[in-house]
Coordinates of C-alpha atoms in Angstrom, one line a residue:
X9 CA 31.9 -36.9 23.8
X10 CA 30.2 -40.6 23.2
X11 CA 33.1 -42.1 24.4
X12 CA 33.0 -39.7 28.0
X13 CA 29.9 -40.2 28.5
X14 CA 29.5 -44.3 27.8
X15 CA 32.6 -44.9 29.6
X16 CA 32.6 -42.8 32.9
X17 CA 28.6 -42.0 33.4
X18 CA 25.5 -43.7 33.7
X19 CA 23.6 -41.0 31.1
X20 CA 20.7 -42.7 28.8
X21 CA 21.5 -42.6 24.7
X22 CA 18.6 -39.9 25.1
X23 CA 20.4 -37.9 27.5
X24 CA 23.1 -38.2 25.5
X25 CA 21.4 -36.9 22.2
X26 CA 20.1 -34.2 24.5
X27 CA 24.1 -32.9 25.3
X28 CA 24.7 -33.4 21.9
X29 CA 22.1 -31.1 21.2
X30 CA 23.2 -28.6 23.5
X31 CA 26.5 -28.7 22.4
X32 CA 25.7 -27.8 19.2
X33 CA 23.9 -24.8 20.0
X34 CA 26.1 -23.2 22.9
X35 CA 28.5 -21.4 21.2
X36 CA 25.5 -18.9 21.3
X37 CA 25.5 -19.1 25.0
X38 CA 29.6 -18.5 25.3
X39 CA 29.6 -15.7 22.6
X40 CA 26.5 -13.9 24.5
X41 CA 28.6 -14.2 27.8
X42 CA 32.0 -13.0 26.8
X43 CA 33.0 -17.0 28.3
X44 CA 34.7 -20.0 28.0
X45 CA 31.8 -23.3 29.0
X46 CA 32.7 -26.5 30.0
X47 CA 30.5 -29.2 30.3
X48 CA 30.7 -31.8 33.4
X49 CA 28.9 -34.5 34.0
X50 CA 28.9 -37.1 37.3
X51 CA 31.0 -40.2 36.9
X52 CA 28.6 -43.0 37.4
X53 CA 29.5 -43.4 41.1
X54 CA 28.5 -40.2 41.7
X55 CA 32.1 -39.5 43.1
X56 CA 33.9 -37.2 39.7
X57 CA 32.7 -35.2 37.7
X58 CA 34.2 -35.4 34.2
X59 CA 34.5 -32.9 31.4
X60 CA 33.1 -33.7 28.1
X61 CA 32.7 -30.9 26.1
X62 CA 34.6 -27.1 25.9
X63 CA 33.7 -24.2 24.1
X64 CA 35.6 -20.8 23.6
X65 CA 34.0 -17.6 22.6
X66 CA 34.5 -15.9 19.9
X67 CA 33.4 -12.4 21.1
X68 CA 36.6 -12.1 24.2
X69 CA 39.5 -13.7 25.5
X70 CA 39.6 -17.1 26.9
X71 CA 39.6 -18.3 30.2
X72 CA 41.1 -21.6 29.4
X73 CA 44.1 -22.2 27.6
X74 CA 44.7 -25.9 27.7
X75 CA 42.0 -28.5 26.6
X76 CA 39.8 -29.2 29.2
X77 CA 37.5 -32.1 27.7
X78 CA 38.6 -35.6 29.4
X79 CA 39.1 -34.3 32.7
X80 CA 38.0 -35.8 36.2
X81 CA 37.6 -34.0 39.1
X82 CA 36.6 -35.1 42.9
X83 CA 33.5 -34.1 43.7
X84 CA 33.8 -31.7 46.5
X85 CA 36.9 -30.1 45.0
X86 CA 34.5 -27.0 43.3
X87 CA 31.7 -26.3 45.8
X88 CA 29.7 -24.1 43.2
X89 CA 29.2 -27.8 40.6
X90 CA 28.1 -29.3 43.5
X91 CA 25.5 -26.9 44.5
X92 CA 24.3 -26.3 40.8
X93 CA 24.2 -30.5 40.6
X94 CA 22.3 -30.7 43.6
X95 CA 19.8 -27.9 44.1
X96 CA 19.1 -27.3 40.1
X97 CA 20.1 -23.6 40.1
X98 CA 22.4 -21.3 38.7
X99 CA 25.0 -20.5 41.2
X100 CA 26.8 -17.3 40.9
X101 CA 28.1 -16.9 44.5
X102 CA 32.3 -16.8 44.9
X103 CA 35.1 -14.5 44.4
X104 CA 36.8 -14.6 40.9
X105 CA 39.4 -17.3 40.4
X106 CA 43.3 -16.7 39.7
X107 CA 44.5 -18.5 36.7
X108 CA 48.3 -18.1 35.9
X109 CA 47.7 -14.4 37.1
X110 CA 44.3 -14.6 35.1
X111 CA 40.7 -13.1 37.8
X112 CA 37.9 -15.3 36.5
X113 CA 34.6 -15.6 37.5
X114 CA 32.9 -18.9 37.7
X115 CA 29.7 -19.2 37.4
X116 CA 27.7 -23.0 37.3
X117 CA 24.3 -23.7 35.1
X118 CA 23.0 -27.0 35.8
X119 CA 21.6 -29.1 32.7
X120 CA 18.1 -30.1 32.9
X121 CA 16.2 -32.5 30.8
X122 CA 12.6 -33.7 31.8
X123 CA 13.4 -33.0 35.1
X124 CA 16.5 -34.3 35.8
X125 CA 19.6 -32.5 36.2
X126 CA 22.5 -34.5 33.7
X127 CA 25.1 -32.1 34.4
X128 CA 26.1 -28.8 35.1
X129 CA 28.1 -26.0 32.7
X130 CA 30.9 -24.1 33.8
X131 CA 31.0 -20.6 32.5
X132 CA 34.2 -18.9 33.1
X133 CA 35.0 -15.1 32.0
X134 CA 38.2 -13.7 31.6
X135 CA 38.2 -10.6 34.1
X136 CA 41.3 -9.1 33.0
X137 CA 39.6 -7.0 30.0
X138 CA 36.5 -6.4 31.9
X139 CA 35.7 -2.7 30.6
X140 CA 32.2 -0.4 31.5
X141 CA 29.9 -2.1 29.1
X142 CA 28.3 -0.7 26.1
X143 CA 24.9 -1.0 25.3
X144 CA 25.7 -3.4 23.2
X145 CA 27.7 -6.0 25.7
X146 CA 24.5 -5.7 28.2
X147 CA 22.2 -6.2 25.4
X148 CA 24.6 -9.8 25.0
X149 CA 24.6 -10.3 28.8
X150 CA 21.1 -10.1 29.6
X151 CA 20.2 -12.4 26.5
X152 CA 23.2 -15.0 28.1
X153 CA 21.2 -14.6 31.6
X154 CA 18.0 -15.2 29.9
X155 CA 19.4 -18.6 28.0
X156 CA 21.2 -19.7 30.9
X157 CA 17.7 -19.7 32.9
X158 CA 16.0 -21.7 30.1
X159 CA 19.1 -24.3 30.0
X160 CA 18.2 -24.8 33.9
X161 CA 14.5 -25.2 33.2
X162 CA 15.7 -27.6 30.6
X163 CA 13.7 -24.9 27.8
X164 CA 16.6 -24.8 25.7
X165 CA 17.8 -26.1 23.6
X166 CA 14.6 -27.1 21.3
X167 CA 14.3 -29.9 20.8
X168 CA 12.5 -29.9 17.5
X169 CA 15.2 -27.9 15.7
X170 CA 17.9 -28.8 14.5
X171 CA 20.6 -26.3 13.7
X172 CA 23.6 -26.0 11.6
X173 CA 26.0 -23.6 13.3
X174 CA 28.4 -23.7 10.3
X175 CA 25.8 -22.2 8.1
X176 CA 23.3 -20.2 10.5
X177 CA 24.0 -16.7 11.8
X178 CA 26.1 -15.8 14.7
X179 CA 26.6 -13.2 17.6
X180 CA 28.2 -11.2 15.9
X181 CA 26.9 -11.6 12.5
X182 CA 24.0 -9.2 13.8
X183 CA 21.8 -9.5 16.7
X184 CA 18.4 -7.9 17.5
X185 CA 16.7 -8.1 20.9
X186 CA 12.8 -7.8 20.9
X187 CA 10.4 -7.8 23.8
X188 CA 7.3 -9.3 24.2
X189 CA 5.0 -7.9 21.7
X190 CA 7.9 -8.2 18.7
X191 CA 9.3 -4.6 19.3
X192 CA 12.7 -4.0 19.0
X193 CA 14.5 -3.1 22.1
X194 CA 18.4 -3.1 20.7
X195 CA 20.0 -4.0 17.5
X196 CA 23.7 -4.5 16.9
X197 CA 25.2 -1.8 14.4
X198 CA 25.5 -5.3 12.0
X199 CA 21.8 -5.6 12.2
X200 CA 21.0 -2.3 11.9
X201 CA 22.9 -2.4 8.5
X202 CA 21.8 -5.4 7.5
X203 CA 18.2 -3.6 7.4
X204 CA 19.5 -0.7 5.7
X205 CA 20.2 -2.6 3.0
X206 CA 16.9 -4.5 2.4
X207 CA 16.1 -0.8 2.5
X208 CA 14.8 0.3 5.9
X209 CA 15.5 4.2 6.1
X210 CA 14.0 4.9 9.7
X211 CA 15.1 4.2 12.6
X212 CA 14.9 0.8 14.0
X213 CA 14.3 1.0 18.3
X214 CA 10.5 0.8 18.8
X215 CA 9.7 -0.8 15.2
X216 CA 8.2 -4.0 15.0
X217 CA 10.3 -6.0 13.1
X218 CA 7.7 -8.7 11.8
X219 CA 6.1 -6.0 10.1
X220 CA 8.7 -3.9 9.1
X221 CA 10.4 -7.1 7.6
X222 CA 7.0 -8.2 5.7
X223 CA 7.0 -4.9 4.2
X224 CA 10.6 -4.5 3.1
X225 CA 10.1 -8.2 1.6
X226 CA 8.5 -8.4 -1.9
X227 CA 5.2 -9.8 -2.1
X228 CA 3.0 -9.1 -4.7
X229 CA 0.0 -10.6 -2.4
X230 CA -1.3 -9.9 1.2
X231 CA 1.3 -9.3 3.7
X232 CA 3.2 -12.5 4.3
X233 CA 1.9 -13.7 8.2
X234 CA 4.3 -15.9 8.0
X235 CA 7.2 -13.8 7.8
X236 CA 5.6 -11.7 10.2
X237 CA 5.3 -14.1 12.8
X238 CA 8.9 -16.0 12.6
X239 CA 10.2 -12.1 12.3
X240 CA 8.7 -11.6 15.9
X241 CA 10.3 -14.2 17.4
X242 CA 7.2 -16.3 18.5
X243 CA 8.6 -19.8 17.1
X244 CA 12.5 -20.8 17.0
X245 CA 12.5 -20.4 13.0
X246 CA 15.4 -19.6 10.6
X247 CA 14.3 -18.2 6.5
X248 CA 15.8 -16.1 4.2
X249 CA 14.7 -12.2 3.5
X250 CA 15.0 -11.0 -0.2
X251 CA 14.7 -7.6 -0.9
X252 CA 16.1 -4.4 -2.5
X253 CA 19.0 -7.0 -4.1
X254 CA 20.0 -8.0 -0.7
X255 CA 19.3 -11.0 0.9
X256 CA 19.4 -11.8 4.9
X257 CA 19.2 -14.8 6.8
X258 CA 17.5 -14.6 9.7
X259 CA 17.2 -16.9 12.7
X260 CA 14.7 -16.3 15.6
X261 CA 15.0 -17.7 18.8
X262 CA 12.1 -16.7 21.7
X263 CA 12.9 -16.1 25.1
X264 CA 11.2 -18.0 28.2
X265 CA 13.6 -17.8 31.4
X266 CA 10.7 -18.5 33.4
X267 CA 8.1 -20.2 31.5
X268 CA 7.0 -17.0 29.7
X269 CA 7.4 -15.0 26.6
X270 CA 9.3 -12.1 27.3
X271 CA 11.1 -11.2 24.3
X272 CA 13.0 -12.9 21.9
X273 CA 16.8 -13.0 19.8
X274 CA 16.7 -12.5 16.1
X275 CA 20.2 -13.2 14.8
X276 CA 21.2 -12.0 11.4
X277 CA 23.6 -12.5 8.5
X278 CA 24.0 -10.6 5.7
X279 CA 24.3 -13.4 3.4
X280 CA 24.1 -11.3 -0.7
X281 CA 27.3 -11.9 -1.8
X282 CA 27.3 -15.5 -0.4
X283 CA 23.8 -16.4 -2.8
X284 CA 25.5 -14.0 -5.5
X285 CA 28.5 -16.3 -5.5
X286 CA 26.3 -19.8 -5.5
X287 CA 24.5 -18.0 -8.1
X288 CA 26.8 -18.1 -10.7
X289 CA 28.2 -21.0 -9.6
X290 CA 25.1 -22.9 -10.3
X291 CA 24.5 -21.1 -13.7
X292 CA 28.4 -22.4 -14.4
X293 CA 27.4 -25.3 -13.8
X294 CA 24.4 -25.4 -15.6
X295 CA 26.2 -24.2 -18.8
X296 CA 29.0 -26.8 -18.3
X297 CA 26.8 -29.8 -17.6
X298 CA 24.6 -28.5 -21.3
X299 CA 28.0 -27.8 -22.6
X300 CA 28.4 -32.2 -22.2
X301 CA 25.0 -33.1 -23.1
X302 CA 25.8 -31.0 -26.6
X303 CA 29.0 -32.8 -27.2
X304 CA 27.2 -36.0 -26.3
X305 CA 24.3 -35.4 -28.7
X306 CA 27.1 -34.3 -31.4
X307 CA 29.4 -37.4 -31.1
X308 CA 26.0 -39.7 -31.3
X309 CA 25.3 -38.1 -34.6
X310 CA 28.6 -38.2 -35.6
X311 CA 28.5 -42.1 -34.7
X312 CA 25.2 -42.1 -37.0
X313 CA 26.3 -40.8 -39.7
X314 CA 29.4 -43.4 -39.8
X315 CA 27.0 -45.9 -39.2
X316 CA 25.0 -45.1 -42.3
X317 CA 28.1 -44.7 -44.2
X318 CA 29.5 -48.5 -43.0
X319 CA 26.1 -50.1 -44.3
X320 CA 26.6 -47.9 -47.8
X321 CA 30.3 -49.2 -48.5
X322 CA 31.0 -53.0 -50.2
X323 CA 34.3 -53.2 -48.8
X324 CA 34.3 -55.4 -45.4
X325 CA 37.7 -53.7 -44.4
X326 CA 36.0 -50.7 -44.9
X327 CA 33.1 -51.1 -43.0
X328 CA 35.1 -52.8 -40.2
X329 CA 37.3 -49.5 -40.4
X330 CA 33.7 -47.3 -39.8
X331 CA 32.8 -49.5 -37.0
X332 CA 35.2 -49.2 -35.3
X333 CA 35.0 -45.6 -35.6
X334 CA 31.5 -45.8 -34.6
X335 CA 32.7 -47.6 -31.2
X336 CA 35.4 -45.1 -31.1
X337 CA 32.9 -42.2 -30.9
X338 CA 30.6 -43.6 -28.5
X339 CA 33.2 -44.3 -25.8
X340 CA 33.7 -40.5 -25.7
X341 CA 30.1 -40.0 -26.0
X342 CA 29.6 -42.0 -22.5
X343 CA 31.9 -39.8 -20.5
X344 CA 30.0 -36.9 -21.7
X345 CA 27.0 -38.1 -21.0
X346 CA 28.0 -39.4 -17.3
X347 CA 29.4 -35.6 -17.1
X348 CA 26.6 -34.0 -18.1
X349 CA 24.8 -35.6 -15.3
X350 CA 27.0 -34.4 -12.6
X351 CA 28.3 -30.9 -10.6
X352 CA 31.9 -31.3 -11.4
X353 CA 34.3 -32.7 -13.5
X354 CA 34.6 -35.9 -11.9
X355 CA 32.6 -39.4 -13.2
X356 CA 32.2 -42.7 -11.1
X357 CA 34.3 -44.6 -13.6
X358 CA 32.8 -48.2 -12.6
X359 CA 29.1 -47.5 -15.0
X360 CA 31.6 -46.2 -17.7
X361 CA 33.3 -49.3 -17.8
X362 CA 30.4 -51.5 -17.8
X363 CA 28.8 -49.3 -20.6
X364 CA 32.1 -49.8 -22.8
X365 CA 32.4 -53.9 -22.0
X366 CA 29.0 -54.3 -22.9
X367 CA 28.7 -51.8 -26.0
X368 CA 32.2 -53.5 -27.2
X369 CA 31.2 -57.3 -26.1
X370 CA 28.1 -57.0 -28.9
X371 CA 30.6 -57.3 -31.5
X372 CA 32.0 -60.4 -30.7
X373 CA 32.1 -63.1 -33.4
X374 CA 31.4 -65.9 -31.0
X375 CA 29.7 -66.0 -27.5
X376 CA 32.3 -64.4 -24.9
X377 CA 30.8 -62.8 -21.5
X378 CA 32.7 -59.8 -20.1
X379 CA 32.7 -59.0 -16.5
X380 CA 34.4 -56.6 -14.6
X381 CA 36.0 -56.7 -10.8
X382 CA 37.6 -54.6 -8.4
X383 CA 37.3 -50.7 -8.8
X384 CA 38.0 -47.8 -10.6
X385 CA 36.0 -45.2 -8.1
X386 CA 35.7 -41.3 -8.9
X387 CA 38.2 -40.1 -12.2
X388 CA 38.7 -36.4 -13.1
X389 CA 37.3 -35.8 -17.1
X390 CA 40.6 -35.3 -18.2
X391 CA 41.2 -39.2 -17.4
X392 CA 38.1 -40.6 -18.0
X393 CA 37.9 -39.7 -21.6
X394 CA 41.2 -41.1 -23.3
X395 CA 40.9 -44.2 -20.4
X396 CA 37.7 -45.2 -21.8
X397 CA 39.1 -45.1 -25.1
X398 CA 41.7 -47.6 -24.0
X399 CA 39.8 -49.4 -22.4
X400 CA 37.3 -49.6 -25.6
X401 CA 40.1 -50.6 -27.8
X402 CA 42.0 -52.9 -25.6
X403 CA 38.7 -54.7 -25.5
X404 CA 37.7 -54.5 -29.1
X405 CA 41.4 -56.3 -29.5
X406 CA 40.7 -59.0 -27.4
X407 CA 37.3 -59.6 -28.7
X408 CA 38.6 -59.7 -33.0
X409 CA 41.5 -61.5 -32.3
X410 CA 41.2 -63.5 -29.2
X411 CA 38.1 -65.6 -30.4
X412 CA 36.6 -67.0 -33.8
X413 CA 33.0 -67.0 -34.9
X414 CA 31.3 -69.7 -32.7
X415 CA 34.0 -69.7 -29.8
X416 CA 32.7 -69.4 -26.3
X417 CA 35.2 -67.5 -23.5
X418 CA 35.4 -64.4 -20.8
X419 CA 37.0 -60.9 -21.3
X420 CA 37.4 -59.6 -17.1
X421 CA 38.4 -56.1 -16.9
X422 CA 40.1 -55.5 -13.3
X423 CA 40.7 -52.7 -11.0
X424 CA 42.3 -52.2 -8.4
X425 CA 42.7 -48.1 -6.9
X426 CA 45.6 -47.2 -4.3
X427 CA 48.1 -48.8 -2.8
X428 CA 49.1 -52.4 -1.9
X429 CA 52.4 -53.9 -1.9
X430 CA 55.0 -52.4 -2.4
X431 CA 52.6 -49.8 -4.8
X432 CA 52.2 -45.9 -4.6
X433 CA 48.7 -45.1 -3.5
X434 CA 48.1 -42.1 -6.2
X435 CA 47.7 -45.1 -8.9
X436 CA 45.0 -47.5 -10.4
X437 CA 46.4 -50.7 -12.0
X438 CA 43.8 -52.1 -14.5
X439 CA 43.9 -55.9 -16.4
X440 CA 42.1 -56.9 -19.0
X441 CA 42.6 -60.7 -19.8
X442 CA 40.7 -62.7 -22.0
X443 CA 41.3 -66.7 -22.6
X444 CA 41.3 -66.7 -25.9
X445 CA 43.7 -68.1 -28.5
X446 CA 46.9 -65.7 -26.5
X447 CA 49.6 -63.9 -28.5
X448 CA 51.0 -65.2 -31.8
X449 CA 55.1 -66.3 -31.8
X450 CA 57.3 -63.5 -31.3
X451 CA 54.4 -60.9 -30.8
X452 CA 55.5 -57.2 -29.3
X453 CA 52.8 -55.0 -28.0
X454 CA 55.1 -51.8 -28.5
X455 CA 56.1 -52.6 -31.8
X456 CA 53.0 -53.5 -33.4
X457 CA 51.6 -51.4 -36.1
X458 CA 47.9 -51.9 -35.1
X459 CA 45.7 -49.0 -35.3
X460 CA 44.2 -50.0 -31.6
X461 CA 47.0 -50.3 -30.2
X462 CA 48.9 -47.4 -31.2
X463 CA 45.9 -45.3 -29.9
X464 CA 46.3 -47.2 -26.8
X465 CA 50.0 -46.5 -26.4
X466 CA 49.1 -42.6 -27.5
X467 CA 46.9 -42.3 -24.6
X468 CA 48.3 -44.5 -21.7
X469 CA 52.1 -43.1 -22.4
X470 CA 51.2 -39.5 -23.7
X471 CA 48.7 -38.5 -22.4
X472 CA 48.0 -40.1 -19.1
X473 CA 51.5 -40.6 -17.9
X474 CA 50.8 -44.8 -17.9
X475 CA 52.5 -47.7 -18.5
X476 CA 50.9 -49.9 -21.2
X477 CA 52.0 -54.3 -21.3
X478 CA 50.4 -56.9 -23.1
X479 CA 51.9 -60.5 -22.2
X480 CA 50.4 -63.9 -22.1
X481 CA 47.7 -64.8 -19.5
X482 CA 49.0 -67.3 -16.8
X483 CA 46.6 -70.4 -17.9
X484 CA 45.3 -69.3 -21.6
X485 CA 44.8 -66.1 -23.5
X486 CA 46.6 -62.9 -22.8
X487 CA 46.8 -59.8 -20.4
X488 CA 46.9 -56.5 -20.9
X489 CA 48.0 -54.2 -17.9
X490 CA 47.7 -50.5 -17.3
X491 CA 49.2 -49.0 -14.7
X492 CA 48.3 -44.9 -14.4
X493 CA 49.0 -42.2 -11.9
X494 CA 45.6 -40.9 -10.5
X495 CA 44.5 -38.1 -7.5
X496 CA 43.1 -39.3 -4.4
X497 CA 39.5 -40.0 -4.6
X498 CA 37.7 -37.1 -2.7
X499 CA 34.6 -37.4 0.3

C-alpha cells in the first residue's frame, strides 16, 4: 500500500498512517457486512482512482475473485465513488451489479480524516446467497451501518489504539451488542457460551454486562469499576476475564454514528485452552531453562573439584592432564549457562566463542591475543555443546604448541555461516589459525594420537557430521578448518 499511495497520490505520510490504520481494523467492517471492501484513493491529478487495499470476509462469499489492489480506474467510470468522493456521504443508490453471473450490490463509504475525505471504500455483497436474515445477521448489519457512519465522520478507526487483529477477537468469535446505558440488546450463541462458562446461569438480553462481568470475575475487593466500565463499552478497551477456570478476552468498541453514544460492540473469544496451552509451555520452559542452570552449577563444581585436585598432585603431566579437564568442563558449562538464559534450545554462538578464546587464551605460556571474526549466529544445543568443545581444544592446541613461554602472536577464530562460492548454504566453515611455530615435518592431523585432537575428530566426524583439516597457515603458523552442516538461522 506505501508504494500505491507514494507513487499515484498526493496523500500526506499522516494520511497514510491513517489508511494503514484503517486497514488494519476493517476486516471488522467486511465480516459485519457479509462484503468484500476495496479501498480507492484519487490519483494525484484527480483523474483515477486507484485501489490500494482489499479485504474479503470471512462470514460469506466473495464478491471479488481476482486481486483488486493496483488497479486504476477513470474517474467517471463508477458514478456512486464519485459522489461518495465528492459530497462525503455514504451512497447506497443503484441496482446490484452482474459479475460473471454474480447480483452485487455496491455500496461507497467515503474516508474522512480531520475533515478531509482521502478516499472512498467499496463494499460489495454477494447477492446470490442473500437469505431472510436471522437475528443474528441484522444484529451484524446494523453494527456494519453504524461503523460505516463513523468511518464517514472520520470516528473510526481510533486513533489511540492500536490493535492486533491476529490476536484480538473476531465476528464470529462472539459478538454482543449493547445500547446506550451498557444493556445487552443481542448476543451471538458464541457469546452467550462464552458467559456460561465464566458461569453466568441466567439469561443474558436485558443484563448489564459491566456488572454481570464484575461479578462473575474474582475479586476479593470492591467490585472492579474498571472492568465494569470497559465491559459497557464506554472506551475502545480490550482485557482479559478470569473466572470459573475459564478465561475470555474481551474487546469493546463504542458506537457513535452521529457523534453520540448509542450503544456499543463487545467482541469475544474464548481464549482457556489457548492460556492453558502457554501455561504449560512456560512452566516447560521454566523447568528446562533450571534444568541448564543445574547442570551448569554441577559441571562448575565438578571443574572445582579438579582444580583442587591439580594443585594437590606433584606430577606437572598430571596437573596439566586436570587442567585441561578443568577447561574441558567449563566449555560445556558455558553452553548451559547461555541455555539456561534463553526460551529454546537455540544459543547465539558468537558470546560462546568469545567466552571459550578468552577462558583458553589465559593459559598461554607467552603473550598471544585471540580475536575472532565473521559469524557463527544462532546454533541448536545439540551443536553448540560438542562445537565448543572443539573449539576449546583446537585452541588449547594452538596455544601449548604453537608458542613458547615469552613468545608474542595471534590465535583468530573465523566464521563464516551460509553460502558463498560454490558452498551449500546449510553450513558454517570455521578457521582457527594461529602464527606460531606451524606443524612439525611430516605431521598428520588424522593420525595423531593426541588426546585433543582425537576429541576433536570424535566430535566434528561423529557427532556433528563435519569435516576436520589442520594444514599450514599461508604466511606462518598453521590452520585448522571445520567445515559443518548446520539449519537455517530462524527470524
Amino acid at each position: 500500500m506505501n508504494d500505491l499511495v507514494r507513487r499515484h497520490t498526493a496523500l500526506s505520510e499522516s494520511d497514510l498512517e491513517w489508511l494503514h490504520l484503517l486497514v488494519s481494523e476493517w476486516q471488522l467492517l467486511s465480516d459485519l457486512s457479509f462484503a468484500d471492501l476495496v479501498l480507492w484513493v484519487p490519483t494525484r491529478d484527480g483523474t483515477r482512482y486507484v485501489s490500494v487495499a482489499q479485504m474479503r470476509p470471512n462470514t460469506g462469499p466473495t464478491s471479488y475473485q481476482d486481486d483488486m489492489v493496483g488497479h486504476l480506474v477513470p474517474r467517471g467510470r463508477r458514478p456512486m465513488l464519485d459522489a461518495a468522493l465528492d459530497e462525503g456521504r455514504i451512497v447506497r443508490e443503484g441496482d446490484p451489479e452482474w459479475r460473471e453471473e454474480v447480483p452485487v450490490r455496491v455500496e461507497s463509504i467515503p474516508v474522512r480524516r480531520e475533515g478531509r475525505v482521502l478516499g472512498v471504500i467499496g463494499r460489495n455483497t454477494n447477492l446470490l446467497t442473500v437469505r431472510t436474515p436471522s437475528r443474528l445477521e441484522l444484529s451484524y448489519l446494523q453494527s456494519a451501518s453504524d461503523l460505516a457512519q463513523m468511518i464517514a465522520a472520520g470516528a473510526f478507526p481510533f486513533p489511540d489504539q492500536q490493535v492486533d487483529m491476529d490476536a484480538s477477537p473476531r465476528v464470529g468469535d462472539g459478538l454482543i451488542r449493547l445500547d446506550a446505558e451498557g444493556m445487552v440488546q443481542y448476543a451471538s450463541p458464541n457469546a452467550l457460551s462464552a458467559y456460561h462458562r465464566l458461569g453466568l446461569a441466567t439469561d443474558f438480553v436485558g443484563v448489564h454486562l459491566g456488572q454481570a462481568t464484575a461479578e462473575l470475575a474474582p475479586s476479593k475487593g470492591p467490585v472492579d469499576e474498571a472492568l465494569v466500565k470497559l465491559a459497557s463499552g464506554w472506551a475502545p478497551r480490550e482485557t482479559e476475564v478470569e473466572g470459573n477456570d475459564a478465561v475470555i478476552q474481551m474487546r469493546a468498541i463504542p458506537l457513535k454514528p452521529k457523534g453520540t453514544h448509542i450503544g456499543s460492540l463487545v467482541l469475544l473469544r474464548d481464549v482457556t485452552e489457548l492460556r492453558r496451552r502457554e501455561q504449560e509451555l512456560m512452566t516447560k520452559n521454566a523447568t528446562i531453562r533450571e534444568i541448564h542452570h543445574r547442570v551448569k552449577n554441577n559441571l562448575q563444581t565438578v571443574a572445582a573439584l579438579l582444580r583442587l585436585q591439580a594443585r594437590r598432585i606433584d606430577s606437572e603431566s598430571g596437573r596439566a592432564a586436570l587442567e585441561e579437564a578443568v577447561r574441558r568442563v567449563g566449555s560445556i558449562a558455558i553452553v548451559h549457562e547461555t541455555l539456561s538464559q534463553n526460551l529454546d534450545e537455540q544459543v547465539e554462538f558468537d558470546e560462546i566463542a568469545d567466552r571459550v578464546l578468552t577462558m583458553v587464551a589465559e593459559i598461554s605460556p607467552g603473550t598471544v591475543t585471540g580475536r575472532r571474526t565473521g559469524r557463527f549466529g544462532i546454533l541448536a544445543a545439540e551443536v553448540a555443546t560438542p562445537l565448543s568443545m572443539v573449539l576449546t581444544e583446537v585452541i588449547q592446541n594452538a596455544l601449548e604448541h604453537g608458542f613458547g613461554p615469552g613468545d608474542t602472536g595471534t590465535v583468530e577464530v573465523g566464521a563464516v555461516r551460509g553460502g558463498g562460492a560454490g558452498r551449500d548454504g546449510h553450513r558454517l566453515l570455521i578457521t582457527v589459525q594461529d602464527d606460531g611455530v606451524g606443524l612439525p615435518e611430516g605431521f598428520d592431523p588424522h593420525r595423531s594420537g593426541n588426546l585433543g585432537l582425537q576429541i576433536v575428530r570424535t566430535l566434528v566426524e561423529g557427532e556433528l557430521g563435519g569435516t576436520f583439516d589442520m594444514v599450514p597457515a599461508p604466511e606462518r603458523g598453521t590452520r585448522v578448518v571445520l567445515d559443518i552442516p548446520v539449519e537455517d538461522e530462524k527470524a
